[in-house]
Structure formats: C-alpha cells, structure tokens
Coordinates of C-alpha atoms in Angstrom, one line a residue:
M1 CA 89.4 73.5 97.2
E2 CA 93.1 74.3 96.9
K3 CA 94.9 72.0 94.5
L4 CA 97.8 69.9 95.9
K5 CA 99.9 70.4 92.9
P6 CA 103.4 71.9 93.0
K7 CA 103.7 75.4 91.5
L8 CA 106.6 74.3 89.3
F9 CA 104.3 71.9 87.3
S10 CA 101.8 74.7 86.7
V11 CA 104.2 77.4 85.6
M12 CA 106.1 75.2 83.3
E13 CA 103.0 74.9 81.0
S14 CA 103.7 78.5 79.8
Y15 CA 107.5 78.8 80.5
N16 CA 109.8 80.5 77.9
G17 CA 113.5 81.2 77.4
Q18 CA 113.2 84.9 78.3
Q19 CA 111.9 84.0 81.8
F20 CA 114.6 81.3 82.0
I21 CA 117.4 83.9 81.7
K22 CA 115.7 86.0 84.3
D23 CA 115.4 83.0 86.7
V24 CA 119.0 82.0 86.2
T25 CA 120.2 85.5 86.9
A26 CA 118.1 85.8 90.0
G27 CA 119.1 82.3 91.2
I28 CA 122.8 83.1 91.0
I29 CA 122.4 86.4 92.9
V30 CA 120.3 84.8 95.6
A31 CA 123.0 82.0 95.9
I32 CA 125.7 84.7 96.6
I33 CA 123.5 86.2 99.2
A34 CA 122.7 82.8 100.8
L35 CA 126.4 81.6 100.9
P36 CA 127.6 83.6 103.9
L37 CA 124.3 83.5 105.6
S38 CA 124.1 79.6 105.4
I39 CA 127.6 79.3 106.8
A40 CA 127.0 81.8 109.6
L41 CA 123.6 80.3 110.5
A42 CA 125.2 76.8 110.7
I43 CA 127.9 78.0 113.0
A44 CA 125.5 79.9 115.2
S45 CA 123.3 76.8 115.5
G46 CA 126.3 74.8 116.8
V47 CA 127.0 72.7 113.7
S48 CA 129.9 72.7 111.2
P49 CA 129.9 75.4 108.5
E50 CA 129.2 73.1 105.5
R51 CA 125.9 71.8 107.1
G52 CA 124.4 75.2 106.4
L53 CA 125.2 74.8 102.7
Y54 CA 123.8 71.3 102.7
T55 CA 120.6 72.6 104.0
A56 CA 120.4 75.4 101.5
I57 CA 121.2 73.0 98.6
I58 CA 118.9 70.1 99.5
A59 CA 116.0 71.9 101.1
G60 CA 116.3 74.8 98.7
F61 CA 116.0 72.5 95.8
L62 CA 113.2 70.4 97.1
V63 CA 111.1 73.5 98.4
S64 CA 111.3 75.0 95.0
F65 CA 110.5 71.7 93.3
F66 CA 107.6 70.6 95.4
G67 CA 106.4 73.9 97.1
G68 CA 103.3 75.9 96.5
S69 CA 104.9 79.3 95.8
R70 CA 106.3 80.6 92.5
V71 CA 109.3 82.5 94.1
Q72 CA 109.9 80.9 97.6
I73 CA 113.6 80.4 98.4
G74 CA 114.1 77.7 101.1
G75 CA 117.0 77.2 103.4
P76 CA 118.3 77.7 106.9
T77 CA 117.0 80.9 108.6
A78 CA 117.8 82.9 111.7
A79 CA 114.5 81.9 113.3
F80 CA 115.8 78.4 113.9
V81 CA 119.2 79.3 115.4
V82 CA 118.2 79.4 119.2
I83 CA 116.0 76.3 118.8
V84 CA 118.6 74.2 116.9
Y85 CA 121.4 75.3 119.4
G86 CA 119.2 74.2 122.3
I87 CA 118.4 70.8 120.7
I88 CA 122.1 70.1 120.0
Q89 CA 123.1 71.0 123.6
T90 CA 120.5 68.5 124.9
H91 CA 120.3 65.7 122.4
G92 CA 123.4 66.1 120.2
F93 CA 123.5 66.4 116.4
D94 CA 121.8 63.0 115.8
G95 CA 118.9 64.3 118.0
L96 CA 118.7 67.3 115.8
V97 CA 118.6 65.2 112.7
I98 CA 115.7 63.0 114.1
A99 CA 113.8 66.2 115.2
T100 CA 114.2 67.7 111.7
I101 CA 113.0 64.6 109.9
M102 CA 110.0 64.3 112.4
A103 CA 109.2 68.0 111.8
G104 CA 109.2 67.3 108.0
I105 CA 106.8 64.5 108.5
I106 CA 104.6 66.7 110.6
L107 CA 104.7 69.5 107.9
I108 CA 103.7 66.9 105.2
A109 CA 100.8 65.7 107.3
M110 CA 99.7 69.3 108.0
G111 CA 99.7 69.9 104.2
F112 CA 97.6 66.8 103.4
L113 CA 95.3 67.7 106.2
R114 CA 94.9 71.1 104.7
F115 CA 96.1 73.0 107.7
G116 CA 97.7 75.7 105.5
S117 CA 94.8 78.1 106.1
L118 CA 95.0 77.7 109.9
I119 CA 98.3 79.5 110.1
K120 CA 96.4 82.8 109.7
F121 CA 94.8 82.3 113.1
I122 CA 98.2 82.9 114.8
P123 CA 97.8 86.6 116.0
Y124 CA 100.2 89.2 114.6
T125 CA 101.1 90.1 118.2
I126 CA 102.4 86.6 118.8
T127 CA 104.5 86.4 115.6
T128 CA 105.9 89.9 116.3
G129 CA 106.7 89.0 119.9
F130 CA 108.5 85.7 119.2
T131 CA 110.3 87.2 116.2
G132 CA 111.7 90.0 118.4
G133 CA 112.6 87.5 121.0
I134 CA 114.4 85.2 118.6
A135 CA 116.4 88.3 117.3
V136 CA 117.5 89.1 120.9
G137 CA 118.6 85.5 121.3
I138 CA 120.6 85.5 118.1
V139 CA 122.4 88.7 119.1
A140 CA 123.1 87.3 122.5
G141 CA 124.5 84.2 121.0
Q142 CA 127.0 86.2 118.8
I143 CA 128.6 88.3 121.5
K144 CA 131.4 85.8 122.2
E145 CA 132.6 85.8 118.6
F146 CA 132.0 89.5 118.0
L147 CA 134.2 90.4 121.0
G148 CA 136.6 87.5 120.7
L149 CA 136.0 86.4 124.3
D150 CA 138.2 83.7 125.6
M151 CA 135.7 81.4 127.3
G152 CA 134.1 77.9 127.0
A153 CA 131.0 76.9 125.0
V154 CA 128.1 79.4 125.0
P155 CA 125.2 78.1 127.2
S156 CA 121.7 77.9 125.6
G157 CA 119.9 79.9 128.3
F158 CA 119.7 83.7 127.9
I159 CA 120.5 84.5 131.6
E160 CA 123.3 82.0 131.6
K161 CA 124.8 83.7 128.5
I162 CA 124.7 87.1 130.0
K163 CA 126.2 85.8 133.2
I164 CA 129.2 84.1 131.6
Y165 CA 129.8 87.1 129.2
S166 CA 130.0 89.4 132.2
E167 CA 132.5 87.2 133.8
S168 CA 134.6 87.0 130.6
L169 CA 134.6 90.7 129.6
H170 CA 138.3 91.0 130.7
T171 CA 139.3 88.7 127.8
I172 CA 138.0 90.8 124.9
D173 CA 140.2 90.5 121.8
L174 CA 140.5 94.0 120.4
S175 CA 141.5 92.7 116.9
A176 CA 138.3 90.6 116.7
L177 CA 136.3 93.5 117.9
L178 CA 137.9 95.8 115.3
I179 CA 137.1 93.4 112.4
G180 CA 133.7 92.8 113.7
A181 CA 132.9 96.5 114.1
I182 CA 134.3 97.2 110.5
S183 CA 132.2 94.4 109.1
L184 CA 129.1 95.7 110.9
G185 CA 129.8 99.2 109.5
I186 CA 130.0 97.7 105.9
L187 CA 126.7 95.8 106.5
I188 CA 125.0 99.0 107.6
F189 CA 126.3 101.5 105.0
W190 CA 126.9 99.2 101.9
P191 CA 123.2 99.0 100.9
K192 CA 123.2 102.8 100.6
I193 CA 125.8 102.5 97.9
T194 CA 124.3 99.6 96.0
D195 CA 122.1 96.6 96.5
K196 CA 123.4 94.6 93.5
I197 CA 126.1 93.0 95.6
P198 CA 125.3 91.8 99.0
G199 CA 127.0 93.6 101.9
S200 CA 127.8 90.4 103.6
L201 CA 130.0 89.3 100.8
I202 CA 131.8 92.6 100.8
A203 CA 132.3 92.4 104.6
I204 CA 133.8 89.0 104.2
I205 CA 136.2 89.9 101.5
V206 CA 137.4 93.1 103.3
S207 CA 137.7 91.3 106.6
V208 CA 139.8 88.4 105.1
L209 CA 142.1 90.9 103.4
L210 CA 142.6 92.9 106.6
V211 CA 143.3 89.9 108.7
K212 CA 145.9 88.6 106.1
S213 CA 147.5 92.0 105.4
L214 CA 147.7 92.9 109.1
N215 CA 148.6 89.4 110.2
L216 CA 145.9 89.5 112.9
Q217 CA 145.7 86.5 115.1
I218 CA 141.9 86.0 115.5
D219 CA 139.6 83.1 115.3
T220 CA 138.7 82.0 111.8
I221 CA 136.4 79.2 110.5
G222 CA 139.6 77.2 109.7
S223 CA 141.3 77.7 113.1
V224 CA 138.2 76.6 115.0
Y225 CA 136.6 74.0 112.8
G226 CA 139.7 72.8 110.9
E227 CA 139.5 71.7 107.2
I228 CA 136.1 72.4 105.7
S229 CA 134.6 69.5 103.7
A230 CA 134.0 70.3 100.1
S231 CA 132.4 66.9 99.3
L232 CA 128.8 66.1 98.6
P233 CA 126.6 65.4 101.7
S234 CA 126.2 61.7 102.6
F235 CA 123.0 59.9 103.3
H236 CA 122.7 59.0 107.0
I237 CA 119.8 57.7 109.1
P238 CA 120.5 58.1 112.8
E239 CA 119.6 55.4 115.2
A240 CA 116.5 56.2 117.3
D241 CA 114.6 54.3 119.9
F242 CA 111.1 55.0 121.1
K243 CA 112.3 56.9 124.2
T244 CA 114.4 59.3 122.1
I245 CA 111.5 59.9 119.6
L246 CA 109.2 60.7 122.6
Q247 CA 111.8 63.2 123.9
L248 CA 112.1 64.9 120.5
I249 CA 108.3 65.2 119.8
Q250 CA 108.1 68.7 121.4
P251 CA 111.2 70.1 119.5
A252 CA 109.9 68.6 116.3
F253 CA 106.6 70.2 116.6
T254 CA 108.3 73.5 117.4
I255 CA 110.4 73.2 114.3
A256 CA 107.3 72.3 112.2
I257 CA 105.1 75.1 113.5
L258 CA 107.9 77.7 113.1
A259 CA 108.7 76.4 109.6
G260 CA 105.0 76.5 108.7
I261 CA 104.5 80.1 110.0
E262 CA 107.6 81.6 108.5
S263 CA 107.3 79.9 105.1
L264 CA 103.6 80.9 104.7
L265 CA 104.4 84.5 105.9
S266 CA 107.1 84.6 103.3
C267 CA 104.6 83.4 100.7
V268 CA 102.1 86.1 101.6
V269 CA 104.9 88.8 101.3
S270 CA 106.1 87.5 98.0
D271 CA 102.5 87.2 96.7
G272 CA 102.1 90.9 97.3
M273 CA 105.3 91.6 95.4
I274 CA 104.4 89.6 92.2
G275 CA 100.5 89.8 92.4
G276 CA 100.4 86.0 92.7
K277 CA 98.6 83.4 94.9
H278 CA 100.4 80.6 96.6
R279 CA 99.1 77.2 97.5
S280 CA 99.5 77.1 101.3
N281 CA 98.9 73.3 101.7
M282 CA 101.3 72.4 98.9
E283 CA 103.9 74.7 100.4
L284 CA 103.7 72.9 103.7
I285 CA 104.2 69.6 101.9
G286 CA 107.2 71.0 100.0
Q287 CA 108.7 72.4 103.3
G288 CA 108.1 69.0 104.9
I289 CA 109.9 67.1 102.0
G290 CA 112.8 69.6 102.2
N291 CA 113.2 69.1 105.9
V292 CA 113.1 65.3 105.8
F293 CA 115.8 65.1 103.2
S294 CA 117.8 67.9 104.8
G295 CA 118.0 65.8 108.0
L296 CA 118.8 62.6 106.0
F297 CA 121.7 64.4 104.3
G298 CA 123.2 66.0 107.4
G299 CA 121.5 69.4 107.2
I300 CA 119.6 71.4 109.7
P301 CA 115.9 72.7 109.7
A302 CA 114.8 74.9 106.8
T303 CA 112.0 77.1 105.9
G304 CA 111.1 79.9 103.5
A305 CA 113.6 82.7 103.8
I306 CA 111.8 86.0 103.5
A307 CA 114.9 88.1 102.7
R308 CA 116.2 85.7 100.1
T309 CA 112.7 85.4 98.5
A310 CA 112.4 89.1 98.3
A311 CA 115.9 89.4 96.6
N312 CA 114.8 86.6 94.2
V313 CA 111.7 88.7 93.2
K314 CA 113.6 92.0 93.0
N315 CA 116.1 90.4 90.6
G316 CA 113.6 89.0 88.2
G317 CA 112.8 85.5 89.5
R318 CA 109.2 84.5 88.8
T319 CA 109.2 80.7 88.9
P320 CA 110.6 77.9 91.0
I321 CA 113.3 77.5 88.5
A322 CA 115.1 80.4 90.2
G323 CA 115.2 78.5 93.5
I324 CA 116.4 75.4 91.7
I325 CA 119.3 77.4 90.1
H326 CA 120.1 79.0 93.6
A327 CA 120.6 75.4 95.0
I328 CA 122.7 74.3 92.0
T329 CA 124.9 77.3 92.2
L330 CA 125.4 76.7 96.0
L331 CA 126.3 73.1 95.1
L332 CA 129.0 74.2 92.7
I333 CA 130.4 76.7 95.3
L334 CA 130.5 73.9 97.8
L335 CA 132.5 71.6 95.6
V336 CA 134.9 74.3 94.2
L337 CA 135.3 77.1 96.7
M338 CA 134.4 75.7 100.1
P339 CA 138.0 75.4 101.3
L340 CA 138.4 79.1 101.0
A341 CA 135.7 79.6 103.7
A342 CA 138.3 78.5 106.3
L343 CA 139.8 82.0 106.0
I344 CA 136.6 83.8 107.1
P345 CA 136.9 85.4 110.6
L346 CA 134.2 84.4 113.1
S347 CA 133.7 88.0 114.2
V348 CA 132.6 88.8 110.7
L349 CA 130.0 86.1 110.7
A350 CA 128.9 87.3 114.1
A351 CA 128.4 90.8 112.6
V352 CA 126.4 89.3 109.7
L353 CA 124.1 87.5 112.0
M354 CA 123.7 90.5 114.3
M355 CA 122.5 92.5 111.2
V356 CA 120.2 89.6 110.3
A357 CA 118.8 89.8 113.8
Y358 CA 118.2 93.5 113.6
N359 CA 116.5 93.2 110.2
M360 CA 114.2 90.3 111.4
S361 CA 113.4 91.9 114.8
G362 CA 110.7 94.2 113.5
W363 CA 111.4 96.5 116.3
R364 CA 109.5 99.4 114.6
Q365 CA 106.4 97.3 114.4
F366 CA 106.9 96.2 118.0
V367 CA 107.1 99.8 119.2
E368 CA 104.1 100.8 117.0
L369 CA 102.1 98.0 118.6
L370 CA 103.1 99.1 122.1
K371 CA 101.9 102.6 121.2
T372 CA 98.6 101.9 119.4
S373 CA 97.3 98.5 120.6
P374 CA 94.7 97.7 123.2
K375 CA 96.1 96.6 126.5
S376 CA 95.2 92.9 125.9
D377 CA 97.2 92.9 122.7
I378 CA 100.2 94.5 124.5
I379 CA 100.1 91.9 127.2
V380 CA 100.3 89.1 124.6
L381 CA 103.0 90.9 122.6
V382 CA 105.2 91.5 125.7
A383 CA 104.6 88.1 127.3
T384 CA 105.5 86.3 124.1
F385 CA 108.6 88.3 123.6
L386 CA 109.8 87.8 127.2
L387 CA 109.0 84.1 127.2
T388 CA 110.9 83.6 124.0
V389 CA 114.0 85.4 125.4
F390 CA 114.1 84.0 128.9
F391 CA 112.6 80.5 128.3
D392 CA 112.0 79.1 124.8
L393 CA 109.8 79.4 121.7
V394 CA 107.5 76.5 122.6
I395 CA 106.5 78.0 125.9
A396 CA 106.1 81.5 124.3
I397 CA 103.8 80.3 121.5
E398 CA 101.8 78.0 123.8
V399 CA 101.2 80.8 126.4
G400 CA 100.8 83.4 123.7
V401 CA 98.0 81.4 121.9
V402 CA 96.2 80.5 125.2
L403 CA 96.5 84.1 126.4
S404 CA 95.2 85.5 123.1
S405 CA 92.3 83.1 123.2
F406 CA 91.2 84.1 126.7
L407 CA 91.5 87.8 126.0
F408 CA 89.7 87.3 122.7
M409 CA 86.9 85.5 124.4
K410 CA 86.7 88.3 127.0
R411 CA 86.3 90.8 124.3
M412 CA 83.7 88.8 122.5
S413 CA 81.7 88.3 125.7
E414 CA 81.8 92.2 126.1
V415 CA 80.3 92.5 122.6
T416 CA 77.4 90.1 123.3
E417 CA 74.4 92.0 124.7
V418 CA 71.0 91.1 126.0
N419 CA 68.4 93.9 125.8
G420 CA 64.8 93.9 126.8
W421 CA 62.1 95.6 124.8
K422 CA 59.5 97.7 126.6
Y423 CA 55.8 97.5 126.3
V424 CA 54.4 100.0 123.8
E425 CA 50.7 101.0 124.1
D426 CA 50.3 102.4 120.6
L427 CA 52.4 103.5 117.7
T428 CA 51.1 105.3 114.7
D429 CA 54.4 107.0 113.7
E430 CA 55.0 106.6 109.9
D431 CA 58.6 105.5 110.6
Y432 CA 57.1 102.3 112.0
I433 CA 55.8 101.6 108.5
N434 CA 59.0 102.6 106.8
D435 CA 61.4 100.6 109.1
I436 CA 59.6 97.5 110.2
E437 CA 62.8 96.0 111.8
N438 CA 63.5 99.0 114.0
I439 CA 63.2 98.0 117.7
K440 CA 61.9 101.4 118.6
Y441 CA 58.8 101.0 116.5
K442 CA 57.7 97.5 117.4
K443 CA 54.4 97.2 119.3
V444 CA 54.9 94.7 122.1
P445 CA 51.7 93.2 123.6
Q446 CA 51.0 93.7 127.3
N447 CA 51.3 90.0 128.0
A448 CA 54.7 89.5 126.3
M449 CA 58.3 90.2 127.2
V450 CA 60.9 90.5 124.4
Y451 CA 64.6 90.1 124.8
E452 CA 67.1 90.6 121.9
I453 CA 70.4 88.8 122.0
S454 CA 73.2 90.4 119.9
G455 CA 76.5 88.8 119.3
P456 CA 77.9 85.2 119.6
M457 CA 76.3 83.0 122.3
F458 CA 79.1 81.1 123.9
F459 CA 80.3 80.1 127.3
A460 CA 82.2 83.3 128.0
A461 CA 79.0 85.3 127.6
A462 CA 76.5 82.8 129.1
H463 CA 76.2 84.8 132.3
K464 CA 74.5 87.6 130.3
F465 CA 71.6 85.7 128.8
I466 CA 71.1 83.3 131.7
D467 CA 69.8 86.3 133.7
I468 CA 66.8 86.8 131.4
T469 CA 64.0 87.4 133.8
V470 CA 60.5 86.1 133.5
E471 CA 59.1 88.1 136.3
G472 CA 57.3 91.5 136.0
K473 CA 54.9 93.8 137.6
V474 CA 52.4 93.0 134.9
K475 CA 51.3 89.3 134.4
K476 CA 53.1 87.9 131.4
N477 CA 52.5 84.6 129.7
V478 CA 54.8 84.9 126.7
L479 CA 58.6 85.3 126.5
I480 CA 60.1 86.1 123.1
I481 CA 63.8 85.7 122.5
R482 CA 64.9 87.4 119.3
M483 CA 68.1 85.9 117.8
R484 CA 68.5 87.8 114.5
S485 CA 71.9 89.1 115.5
V486 CA 73.3 85.8 116.9
P487 CA 75.7 84.3 114.3
S488 CA 76.6 81.2 116.4
M489 CA 76.1 79.5 119.7
D490 CA 77.8 76.7 121.6
V491 CA 76.5 74.0 124.0
T492 CA 77.0 76.2 127.2
A493 CA 74.7 78.8 125.6
L494 CA 72.3 76.1 124.8
R495 CA 72.2 74.9 128.4
S496 CA 71.5 78.5 129.5
I497 CA 68.5 78.6 127.1
Q498 CA 67.3 75.2 128.4
K499 CA 67.3 76.7 131.9
I500 CA 65.3 79.6 130.7
H501 CA 62.8 77.1 129.2
K502 CA 62.4 75.2 132.5
T503 CA 61.7 78.5 134.3
C504 CA 59.1 79.4 131.7
K505 CA 57.5 76.1 132.0
K506 CA 57.2 76.3 135.8
Q507 CA 55.5 79.7 135.5
G508 CA 53.2 78.8 132.7
I509 CA 54.9 81.0 130.2
T510 CA 55.2 80.2 126.5
L511 CA 58.7 80.5 125.1
L512 CA 59.0 81.8 121.5
F513 CA 62.1 82.3 119.3
A514 CA 62.3 84.8 116.5
H515 CA 64.6 84.9 113.5
V516 CA 67.0 82.1 114.6
Q517 CA 70.0 81.9 112.2
N518 CA 71.3 78.6 110.7
Q519 CA 74.1 77.7 113.1
P520 CA 72.3 78.3 116.4
M521 CA 69.3 76.4 114.9
S522 CA 71.4 73.4 113.9
V523 CA 72.8 73.3 117.6
M524 CA 69.2 73.3 118.9
K525 CA 68.1 70.6 116.5
K526 CA 71.0 68.4 117.2
A527 CA 70.1 68.5 120.9
G528 CA 66.4 68.0 120.2
F529 CA 65.6 71.4 121.8
D530 CA 63.4 72.3 118.7
Q531 CA 61.1 69.3 119.4
L532 CA 61.0 70.1 123.1
I533 CA 59.9 73.7 122.4
G534 CA 57.7 72.9 119.5
L535 CA 58.5 73.8 115.9
N536 CA 55.5 76.1 115.9
N537 CA 57.2 78.3 118.5
F538 CA 60.1 79.1 116.2
L539 CA 59.0 82.1 114.1
P540 CA 60.9 83.4 111.0
H541 CA 60.4 87.1 111.9
T542 CA 59.9 89.1 115.0
D543 CA 56.5 90.4 113.7
D544 CA 55.3 86.8 113.5
A545 CA 56.3 86.2 117.1
L546 CA 54.6 89.4 118.3
A547 CA 51.4 88.4 116.4
R548 CA 51.5 84.9 118.1
A549 CA 51.9 86.6 121.5
E550 CA 48.7 88.6 120.7
Q551 CA 47.0 85.3 120.1
L552 CA 48.1 83.9 123.4
K553 CA 47.0 87.0 125.3
C554 CA 43.9 85.3 126.7
S555 CA 45.1 81.8 126.9

C-alpha cells in the first residue's frame, strides 16, 4: 500500500549540495515564470493582483513540503479562473475563501481515504473536453482588457459575455489593442529565440516601456486597482453560517475535484520526465493543506501547475526543495518589487492569459479525438466541452461521467455473448486430443444443452442470458452453463440465473455450472444460490460437466 509520507522527507535522506544548487536555480527560474502568471490569474479571477502571489507563495510552499511529488510546483492555475470568477460573482470573496478551505478539507479527506488512484477513472475525453472548454472561457474573459473596451463588469456566463462585448465593440481602445497585440506577438515568437527567459516577462517589460515612452493612456494594474500591497498576507477566518456552507458545498467539491485531477495529471507528466513515481494520496493531502492555508491567508484555489512543473524539471529541479525556493523567491519579490506591478498594462496580462489558454486547450488532441475516436467517445468529448463553455464545469463533469458510464456499459453489453453448443454424435479428430478446451471438439451428450457465456455478466447485458432456452426438439434433461470467460457478475445477472433455475426445475432439468470464476462464485455463495443448486452441480471443468450429463442421461 502506498505510503502517506511526504516526498520531501524521503528525498532528504540522500540529499547533497550539488542537487541543492540545481534546485535553487530551478526554483528562482520558476518563480520568475510564476510572477506574471500569478498576477494575471488573480485579476482574471476577479480578485486583487497580490492575492495571486499569496496563493503561489503559501500553497506553493505547502504543496512542496507536504506533497507526494518530487518536482510538483503548486499555485494558481488557469483551470480555476472561470470557477473562481463565478463564485465571487455569486458569493463574494469571503464565499470564495470558505469554498477554498472546504475544498482543501475535501482533498485531505480524499487523500486519507486513498482516493488518489480513482482519478485515473476519469476518461481522457472528459478531461480533454473540459480543459478545452475552460480555455475558451478564459479567452472570452480577457476580451475586454485585450481590446480596452469601455464597459462595466464582465458577466460570468459565456453567452452574456459575448452579448455585452458585441454591444461594446464601438468603444475599442486602439492603444490597448496595440499593446496587447505586440505582447501576444512576443509571447508567440520569443520561445523560438530562447526558453531561458520567459516570454511573459519580456512582454511585460516591453509593454511598460512602450506605454511610458509613448505616454499611452491605457488601463494598468495601478490605475484600476490602486496601490498594490507589498505586505505579508494576514490570517483571516471569514464568518460562515450553516446556510452559507450548504450553498458552497457544490463549488467546494468542484474546486477539490479539479485540483485533484490537475495535480495528479501534472504528477504523471513529471514522473515521465524524471523517471520517478509520485505518491498520489500524499499529493492530495498536500494539495488540501495548501488550499486550506491559501484560503486562510487571503489566497485563491491552487493546484499543481503542469507548465511550471515542467519548467522546474527542465531547469534541473529534482526535489521539493525547488518548489520551496520558488515560494521563497516570490515572497521576496512581493516584499521588494510588488509596487512596480502597478505599471503593468492590463492588455498585456490579457495577452498572457490568452496564450496560457491556447497552450492548455489541447486543441490538437481535441481534433485528433474527433478524427479517430468512436462515436460514443466523440459524444462525451463534445458534450463536456459545450457544457463547460455554456454552463459550468460541475454540470460538464457530472454529465460527462454519467454519459461515459452509460456508453461504456452499452459497449460492455455488446461484448458479452451467449452461445449454445450443438450436439455432436462422435468425434475422433486428433485435434480433440490436442486441444481439449476447443469448443468445436467437445462431445455434447444428446440429453444435454450447453451454453457458454463470455464477458462480464451485469445488468446491461442481462437480457442476453435471460433468453437461454430450455426447450428443444430432442428431450433434454441437463442444462450446462459454462462460465470460464465470465470475470464478474452483479446481482441483476444473478437474478437472471435464478430465473433460469426456476424454469429448469419446473421442467425437470438439472442445471450444471462449469468453470465458474472466483468473483461470480462469491456472488452466488453470498446469495445462497450454491446451496440451492447443490455444490455437486458446480463442476471445475467443462469435461466434468459433460461427464456428469452422461451419467444423468437415463435418470
């Protein structure tokens, strides 16, 4: 069983100075990458800029300290933008804090209950669908700042956003659009020059210089949000009554599930990069602790950031020390350089987030799935995507999982087959001797019917084996059901078997079972069906059942 021990405690047993230097270098580089992203994500989520840094510092430190990955970098991510914005619109910032703390508690509970391995049961079509939907939502949320539109607050609904944008297009600020377009160009082409310095930092520096040198009158962080706090975050527990908690249970679960999925996906990706193995349950606990304290110190929801984690690995980070250094570096930036953030144009941050949305969208995988997947998977993919865009992530995941489950059961029911063996008068073929399990070479007595069930026996396939007939032109007094290829069965399938037994009993037919596997046998034993049939009527092999049918020929 997986250990509930933070990776930090394990790696420190063999830590050395050479790795420390690599971790420090990687941590500082990741902090530089995280700085503009944290500010941009906070603003896009509807909170003040410094709260993004609070999240990256507090959650980033605690996720690295308590998490189950060697290289995970925790902090605010684009996946939460649409959710957080919606919660603030409905419940205010205190509501978001309560939901974040509740989500952290849920994640901790999930870790202790060892739910980490269950995340793998979320289909790839669902994660691809809602990731693409979130990306569309992020881009839609940045159009106001990118174009410099003169309008009120951006609504949370996608259709409402598009409507108000179309009504405000005549207010486009060409200066803001110019700065945004230049920034977007830098973000696209800078990585082709070098990946040592993040393009977002270059875009911010260039845009600030252009705005100052050309004296452009466009919205900046300072003009919209006023003076930026450079102080340490303060501890605050918001007041919450039972009614408020009930209202926030669903948003809290959404945050927890998304944080769990994204953080564990990030762990899987980083494992592949370093050849390691994360501890999924400990990672959930670390994510939970990070979110609880992020909320208590005025931050927003956090999870493992795939892009920052990958940057950490590429720059030599191999232990949680790199994530801790990343958090400490951001803390120093907050205390010393945060007032300079007031100079950053909002259109630049909009461009940064649009690029983040593009990178996270996975549109190539989306298109590939549309081209190569079965129709059932395409339905799940498109439904999850559209529901995320036009409604919200909760509905998208719920419908996606339910739809996937139904379609999976349909496919499994199609796999399950019931085939009858025909009576064979005589067989002397040498293949009968060489392949005793081959159905074609089994000698079935005239008084017996043999049916073989292949595949899982469950409620979606019950209609197939409930039709097993006990009637024939020749008088039969034995029915053999071969279950060698049945890995599992449920209670609905058991009831179908019980109905077959009742029919056999009425017609004086002996019911035999051959080669029943462990799980189906345990279901029968638990229901007392084995005693009802008689243990002597359960045979280990088909040949034994056929021999018993021969004995019953004259009975």
